[in-house]
Every structure is written in C-alpha cells, then in structure tokens.
PDB file of C-alpha atoms in Angstrom:
ATOM      1  CA  UNK A  23     -21.428  42.105 -44.274  1.00  0.00           C
ATOM      2  CA  UNK A  24     -19.485  41.497 -47.607  1.00  0.00           C
ATOM      3  CA  UNK A  25     -19.748  39.314 -49.759  1.00  0.00           C
ATOM      4  CA  UNK A  26     -17.168  36.780 -50.985  1.00  0.00           C
ATOM      5  CA  UNK A  27     -15.941  37.131 -54.005  1.00  0.00           C
ATOM      6  CA  UNK A  28     -13.992  34.311 -56.004  1.00  0.00           C
ATOM      7  CA  UNK A  29     -11.441  33.999 -58.991  1.00  0.00           C
ATOM      8  CA  UNK A  30     -10.161  31.575 -61.302  1.00  0.00           C
ATOM      9  CA  UNK A  31      -8.251  32.001 -64.642  1.00  0.00           C
ATOM     10  CA  UNK A  32     -10.163  30.885 -67.607  1.00  0.00           C
ATOM     11  CA  UNK A  33      -8.865  31.047 -71.345  1.00  0.00           C
ATOM     12  CA  UNK A  34      -5.591  32.983 -69.757  1.00  0.00           C
ATOM     13  CA  UNK A  35      -7.849  35.813 -68.214  1.00  0.00           C
ATOM     14  CA  UNK A  36      -8.669  36.056 -64.622  1.00  0.00           C
ATOM     15  CA  UNK A  37     -12.590  36.329 -63.824  1.00  0.00           C
ATOM     16  CA  UNK A  38     -14.446  37.255 -60.676  1.00  0.00           C
ATOM     17  CA  UNK A  39     -17.901  36.254 -59.478  1.00  0.00           C
ATOM     18  CA  UNK A  40     -19.888  36.239 -56.331  1.00  0.00           C
ATOM     19  CA  UNK A  41     -21.753  33.191 -56.899  1.00  0.00           C
ATOM     20  CA  UNK A  42     -19.485  31.040 -59.635  1.00  0.00           C
ATOM     21  CA  UNK A  43     -21.241  28.265 -61.395  1.00  0.00           C
ATOM     22  CA  UNK A  44     -19.492  25.275 -61.378  1.00  0.00           C
ATOM     23  CA  UNK A  45     -19.980  22.078 -63.430  1.00  0.00           C
ATOM     24  CA  UNK A  46     -19.585  18.703 -61.807  1.00  0.00           C
ATOM     25  CA  UNK A  47     -20.441  15.621 -62.977  1.00  0.00           C
ATOM     26  CA  UNK A  48     -22.092  17.081 -66.091  1.00  0.00           C
ATOM     27  CA  UNK A  49     -24.349  18.973 -63.832  1.00  0.00           C
ATOM     28  CA  UNK A  50     -24.350  22.917 -63.559  1.00  0.00           C
ATOM     29  CA  UNK A  51     -24.452  23.907 -59.965  1.00  0.00           C
ATOM     30  CA  UNK A  52     -25.579  27.107 -59.056  1.00  0.00           C
ATOM     31  CA  UNK A  53     -24.854  27.449 -55.286  1.00  0.00           C
ATOM     32  CA  UNK A  54     -21.520  25.261 -54.568  1.00  0.00           C
ATOM     33  CA  UNK A  55     -20.248  25.390 -51.499  1.00  0.00           C
ATOM     34  CA  UNK A  56     -16.794  26.601 -50.507  1.00  0.00           C
ATOM     35  CA  UNK A  57     -15.394  23.006 -50.780  1.00  0.00           C
ATOM     36  CA  UNK A  58     -16.888  22.812 -54.155  1.00  0.00           C
ATOM     37  CA  UNK A  59     -15.252  26.333 -55.336  1.00  0.00           C
ATOM     38  CA  UNK A  60     -11.938  25.262 -54.177  1.00  0.00           C
ATOM     39  CA  UNK A  61     -12.322  21.735 -55.366  1.00  0.00           C
ATOM     40  CA  UNK A  62     -12.849  23.531 -59.441  1.00  0.00           C
ATOM     41  CA  UNK A  63     -10.057  25.651 -58.760  1.00  0.00           C
ATOM     42  CA  UNK A  64     -11.813  28.765 -57.665  1.00  0.00           C
ATOM     43  CA  UNK A  65      -9.669  31.152 -55.118  1.00  0.00           C
ATOM     44  CA  UNK A  66     -11.034  33.664 -52.628  1.00  0.00           C
ATOM     45  CA  UNK A  67     -10.140  37.047 -53.110  1.00  0.00           C
ATOM     46  CA  UNK A  68      -9.199  38.745 -50.176  1.00  0.00           C
ATOM     47  CA  UNK A  69      -9.916  42.456 -50.427  1.00  0.00           C
ATOM     48  CA  UNK A  70      -7.610  44.637 -48.748  1.00  0.00           C
ATOM     49  CA  UNK A  71      -8.562  48.160 -47.236  1.00  0.00           C
ATOM     50  CA  UNK A  72      -6.577  51.118 -47.604  1.00  0.00           C
ATOM     51  CA  UNK A  73      -5.790  52.869 -44.132  1.00  0.00           C
ATOM     52  CA  UNK A  74      -8.094  55.446 -45.288  1.00  0.00           C
ATOM     53  CA  UNK A  75     -10.747  52.972 -45.554  1.00  0.00           C
ATOM     54  CA  UNK A  76     -10.386  51.810 -42.284  1.00  0.00           C
ATOM     55  CA  UNK A  77     -10.427  55.335 -40.687  1.00  0.00           C
ATOM     56  CA  UNK A  78     -13.123  56.139 -42.466  1.00  0.00           C
ATOM     57  CA  UNK A  79     -15.000  52.877 -41.362  1.00  0.00           C
ATOM     58  CA  UNK A  80     -14.320  53.485 -37.944  1.00  0.00           C
ATOM     59  CA  UNK A  81     -15.272  57.284 -37.876  1.00  0.00           C
ATOM     60  CA  UNK A  82     -18.672  56.115 -39.164  1.00  0.00           C
ATOM     61  CA  UNK A  83     -19.025  53.562 -36.364  1.00  0.00           C
ATOM     62  CA  UNK A  84     -17.928  56.434 -33.937  1.00  0.00           C
ATOM     63  CA  UNK A  85     -20.680  58.863 -35.092  1.00  0.00           C
ATOM     64  CA  UNK A  86     -23.248  55.754 -35.399  1.00  0.00           C
ATOM     65  CA  UNK A  87     -22.218  54.971 -31.508  1.00  0.00           C
ATOM     66  CA  UNK A  88     -22.550  58.712 -30.706  1.00  0.00           C
ATOM     67  CA  UNK A  89     -26.065  58.952 -31.709  1.00  0.00           C
ATOM     68  CA  UNK A  90     -27.284  55.573 -30.133  1.00  0.00           C
ATOM     69  CA  UNK A  91     -28.739  54.798 -26.956  1.00  0.00           C
ATOM     70  CA  UNK A  92     -25.755  53.891 -25.671  1.00  0.00           C
ATOM     71  CA  UNK A  93     -24.235  57.465 -25.365  1.00  0.00           C
ATOM     72  CA  UNK A  94     -27.443  59.491 -26.087  1.00  0.00           C
ATOM     73  CA  UNK A  95     -30.024  58.353 -23.216  1.00  0.00           C
ATOM     74  CA  UNK A  96     -30.673  59.102 -19.582  1.00  0.00           C
ATOM     75  CA  UNK A  97     -32.793  57.283 -16.928  1.00  0.00           C
ATOM     76  CA  UNK A  98     -35.965  59.168 -15.644  1.00  0.00           C
ATOM     77  CA  UNK A  99     -38.221  57.462 -12.761  1.00  0.00           C
ATOM     78  CA  UNK A 100     -36.036  54.196 -14.188  1.00  0.00           C
ATOM     79  CA  UNK A 101     -37.474  54.430 -18.053  1.00  0.00           C
ATOM     80  CA  UNK A 102     -34.540  55.442 -20.955  1.00  0.00           C
ATOM     81  CA  UNK A 103     -34.834  58.453 -22.904  1.00  0.00           C
ATOM     82  CA  UNK A 104     -33.500  60.909 -24.783  1.00  0.00           C
ATOM     83  CA  UNK A 105     -34.325  65.044 -25.430  1.00  0.00           C
ATOM     84  CA  UNK A 106     -32.502  66.390 -28.393  1.00  0.00           C
ATOM     85  CA  UNK A 107     -30.563  69.520 -28.571  1.00  0.00           C
ATOM     86  CA  UNK A 108     -34.034  71.106 -30.181  1.00  0.00           C
ATOM     87  CA  UNK A 109     -36.456  69.617 -27.419  1.00  0.00           C
ATOM     88  CA  UNK A 110     -34.214  70.595 -24.616  1.00  0.00           C
ATOM     89  CA  UNK A 111     -34.257  74.327 -25.733  1.00  0.00           C
ATOM     90  CA  UNK A 112     -37.783  74.422 -26.454  1.00  0.00           C
ATOM     91  CA  UNK A 113     -38.837  72.783 -22.998  1.00  0.00           C
ATOM     92  CA  UNK A 114     -36.634  75.595 -21.968  1.00  0.00           C
ATOM     93  CA  UNK A 115     -38.429  78.563 -23.571  1.00  0.00           C
ATOM     94  CA  UNK A 116     -41.269  76.928 -22.212  1.00  0.00           C
ATOM     95  CA  UNK A 117     -40.305  76.737 -18.805  1.00  0.00           C
ATOM     96  CA  UNK A 118     -39.267  80.110 -18.574  1.00  0.00           C
ATOM     97  CA  UNK A 119     -42.677  81.304 -19.921  1.00  0.00           C
ATOM     98  CA  UNK A 120     -44.779  78.749 -17.421  1.00  0.00           C
ATOM     99  CA  UNK A 121     -42.488  80.384 -14.467  1.00  0.00           C
ATOM    100  CA  UNK A 122     -43.552  83.783 -15.824  1.00  0.00           C
ATOM    101  CA  UNK A 123     -47.119  83.078 -15.511  1.00  0.00           C
ATOM    102  CA  UNK A 124     -46.391  81.702 -11.947  1.00  0.00           C
ATOM    103  CA  UNK A 125     -46.511  77.794 -12.507  1.00  0.00           C
ATOM    104  CA  UNK A 126     -44.760  75.768 -10.631  1.00  0.00           C
ATOM    105  CA  UNK A 127     -44.739  72.476 -12.478  1.00  0.00           C
ATOM    106  CA  UNK A 128     -44.363  71.502 -15.997  1.00  0.00           C
ATOM    107  CA  UNK A 129     -45.882  68.313 -18.001  1.00  0.00           C
ATOM    108  CA  UNK A 130     -43.047  66.596 -19.936  1.00  0.00           C
ATOM    109  CA  UNK A 131     -44.583  63.964 -22.018  1.00  0.00           C
ATOM    110  CA  UNK A 132     -42.231  60.966 -23.525  1.00  0.00           C
ATOM    111  CA  UNK A 133     -43.654  57.790 -25.377  1.00  0.00           C
ATOM    112  CA  UNK A 134     -46.971  58.575 -24.221  1.00  0.00           C
ATOM    113  CA  UNK A 135     -46.206  59.243 -20.161  1.00  0.00           C
ATOM    114  CA  UNK A 136     -46.595  62.385 -18.632  1.00  0.00           C
ATOM    115  CA  UNK A 137     -44.146  63.376 -15.838  1.00  0.00           C
ATOM    116  CA  UNK A 138     -44.850  66.259 -13.801  1.00  0.00           C
ATOM    117  CA  UNK A 139     -41.948  67.609 -12.663  1.00  0.00           C
ATOM    118  CA  UNK A 140     -41.859  70.996 -10.641  1.00  0.00           C
ATOM    119  CA  UNK A 141     -39.828  73.601 -13.027  1.00  0.00           C
ATOM    120  CA  UNK A 142     -37.192  74.543 -10.958  1.00  0.00           C
ATOM    121  CA  UNK A 143     -36.284  70.758 -10.898  1.00  0.00           C
ATOM    122  CA  UNK A 144     -36.905  70.428 -14.985  1.00  0.00           C
ATOM    123  CA  UNK A 145     -33.902  73.211 -15.415  1.00  0.00           C
ATOM    124  CA  UNK A 146     -31.823  71.739 -13.197  1.00  0.00           C
ATOM    125  CA  UNK A 147     -32.366  68.279 -15.245  1.00  0.00           C
ATOM    126  CA  UNK A 148     -32.179  69.879 -18.495  1.00  0.00           C
ATOM    127  CA  UNK A 149     -28.844  71.632 -17.830  1.00  0.00           C
ATOM    128  CA  UNK A 150     -27.405  68.672 -16.333  1.00  0.00           C
ATOM    129  CA  UNK A 151     -28.626  67.118 -19.601  1.00  0.00           C
ATOM    130  CA  UNK A 152     -26.887  69.960 -21.585  1.00  0.00           C
ATOM    131  CA  UNK A 153     -23.444  69.235 -19.912  1.00  0.00           C
ATOM    132  CA  UNK A 154     -23.513  65.376 -20.138  1.00  0.00           C
ATOM    133  CA  UNK A 155     -24.450  66.069 -24.342  1.00  0.00           C
ATOM    134  CA  UNK A 156     -21.338  68.609 -24.702  1.00  0.00           C
ATOM    135  CA  UNK A 157     -18.290  66.353 -22.557  1.00  0.00           C
ATOM    136  CA  UNK A 158     -20.252  63.327 -24.794  1.00  0.00           C
ATOM    137  CA  UNK A 159     -19.623  65.699 -27.972  1.00  0.00           C
ATOM    138  CA  UNK A 160     -16.226  66.149 -26.823  1.00  0.00           C
ATOM    139  CA  UNK A 161     -15.301  62.606 -26.166  1.00  0.00           C
ATOM    140  CA  UNK A 162     -16.831  61.746 -29.996  1.00  0.00           C
ATOM    141  CA  UNK A 163     -14.592  64.571 -31.567  1.00  0.00           C
ATOM    142  CA  UNK A 164     -11.604  63.077 -29.304  1.00  0.00           C
ATOM    143  CA  UNK A 165     -12.121  59.630 -30.720  1.00  0.00           C
ATOM    144  CA  UNK A 166     -12.551  60.772 -34.310  1.00  0.00           C
ATOM    145  CA  UNK A 167      -9.319  62.680 -33.928  1.00  0.00           C
ATOM    146  CA  UNK A 168      -7.488  59.754 -32.088  1.00  0.00           C
ATOM    147  CA  UNK A 169      -8.778  57.658 -35.355  1.00  0.00           C
ATOM    148  CA  UNK A 170      -7.328  60.275 -37.825  1.00  0.00           C
ATOM    149  CA  UNK A 171      -3.793  60.132 -36.426  1.00  0.00           C
ATOM    150  CA  UNK A 172      -3.203  55.961 -36.088  1.00  0.00           C
ATOM    151  CA  UNK A 173      -0.750  55.016 -38.878  1.00  0.00           C
ATOM    152  CA  UNK A 174      -1.881  51.228 -39.579  1.00  0.00           C
ATOM    153  CA  UNK A 175      -4.970  49.475 -40.287  1.00  0.00           C
ATOM    154  CA  UNK A 176      -4.230  47.379 -37.019  1.00  0.00           C
ATOM    155  CA  UNK A 177      -4.109  50.434 -34.721  1.00  0.00           C
ATOM    156  CA  UNK A 178      -7.268  51.393 -36.314  1.00  0.00           C
ATOM    157  CA  UNK A 179      -9.377  48.233 -35.931  1.00  0.00           C
ATOM    158  CA  UNK A 180      -8.320  47.609 -32.658  1.00  0.00           C
ATOM    159  CA  UNK A 181      -9.053  51.130 -31.402  1.00  0.00           C
ATOM    160  CA  UNK A 182     -12.060  50.913 -28.332  1.00  0.00           C
ATOM    161  CA  UNK A 183     -14.761  54.108 -29.333  1.00  0.00           C
ATOM    162  CA  UNK A 184     -16.861  53.020 -26.537  1.00  0.00           C
ATOM    163  CA  UNK A 185     -14.451  54.451 -23.679  1.00  0.00           C
ATOM    164  CA  UNK A 186     -14.528  57.609 -22.003  1.00  0.00           C
ATOM    165  CA  UNK A 187     -17.769  58.594 -22.196  1.00  0.00           C
ATOM    166  CA  UNK A 188     -19.586  60.046 -18.826  1.00  0.00           C
ATOM    167  CA  UNK A 189     -21.546  57.700 -16.418  1.00  0.00           C
ATOM    168  CA  UNK A 190     -25.296  58.116 -17.848  1.00  0.00           C
ATOM    169  CA  UNK A 191     -27.647  60.617 -15.902  1.00  0.00           C
ATOM    170  CA  UNK A 192     -30.483  59.156 -13.931  1.00  0.00           C
ATOM    171  CA  UNK A 193     -33.331  61.235 -12.453  1.00  0.00           C
ATOM    172  CA  UNK A 194     -35.817  60.608  -9.993  1.00  0.00           C
ATOM    173  CA  UNK A 195     -38.967  63.277  -9.336  1.00  0.00           C
TER     174      UNK A 195
END
C-alpha cells in the first residue's frame, strides 16, 4: 500500500511530505490526523498512474497468480501439492530406471508423506500434470497479451486474470 503524500504551499513553494509536522495551539503534532492536516491547509496529493504503470502492475499480478497455489497445485489423496517441471522430469527419469529393473511401484515423497504409487499410474499422473501446466501457461500468457492490448487504466484495473484456467486436478491412489 502506498503511503499518502500531502502538499501545501509554504513561502511561495509547494512542499510535499508523507507525514507533515503541524503546530496547533503552540504545540507540535508529529502524527496529525487527516482532519488536522486538512484544517492546516494540507492537501492529499493523488499520484496518477500511467497506462504503462497500470499494465506493468497487472502483469505482475498475473505472474504472481500463475505461480500461486491457485494455479500451481493439484490434489493427491486429499492433500494439495505441486511438482515443478524439474521435479516432474526427475521423477519421470527415475520411473524409467525403476521400470527397467522391474520395479512396479515408486515412492513419491511430498512434505514428509510417502505415497507408494504404481509406476504406470504415476506416469499417467505426471503426463496429466504436464498437460495441465501447459494449459495454465497458455492461459497466463493470453492474459498478459490481453492486458498489453488494453487502452485505458480503467480497463486494466477491471481485468479479471483469474478466469480461463483449467479445473484443478485431483488424484486418488
């Protein structure tokens, strides 16, 4: 949250402060209320954002949303989790090796919990998670492109970047 900035003309010059010092009844007030500030001719300065600043801020929000649990998560046996791309690739490589030596299950550890999952099912899960991640990536990039094409701050401020994402995945093993 931005700190409010106040201004007033003093000795022919406009001065700006985030926390002006005022004097009332011969006493200095270090943390005046807005009412006290306004009574002493201080005005709130409203900083206007440019369209580019609004877009940049909205794109940062989209990026943050994309990496949040709202997008990057799935449910396994009732527990929310996420496996990033490097982890998914590593697990897939391990599965290939385990299957070559005849193993039928693999232990998947997440947040201190062990999940014993048949290799074939885990491969299907990883493929489904990868497809989900690709779809989410495309939605995120579409939102960014849409924001970049908007022409007013009002359009940017009212843009809903939480829509269009695929339904979260849920697995029971």
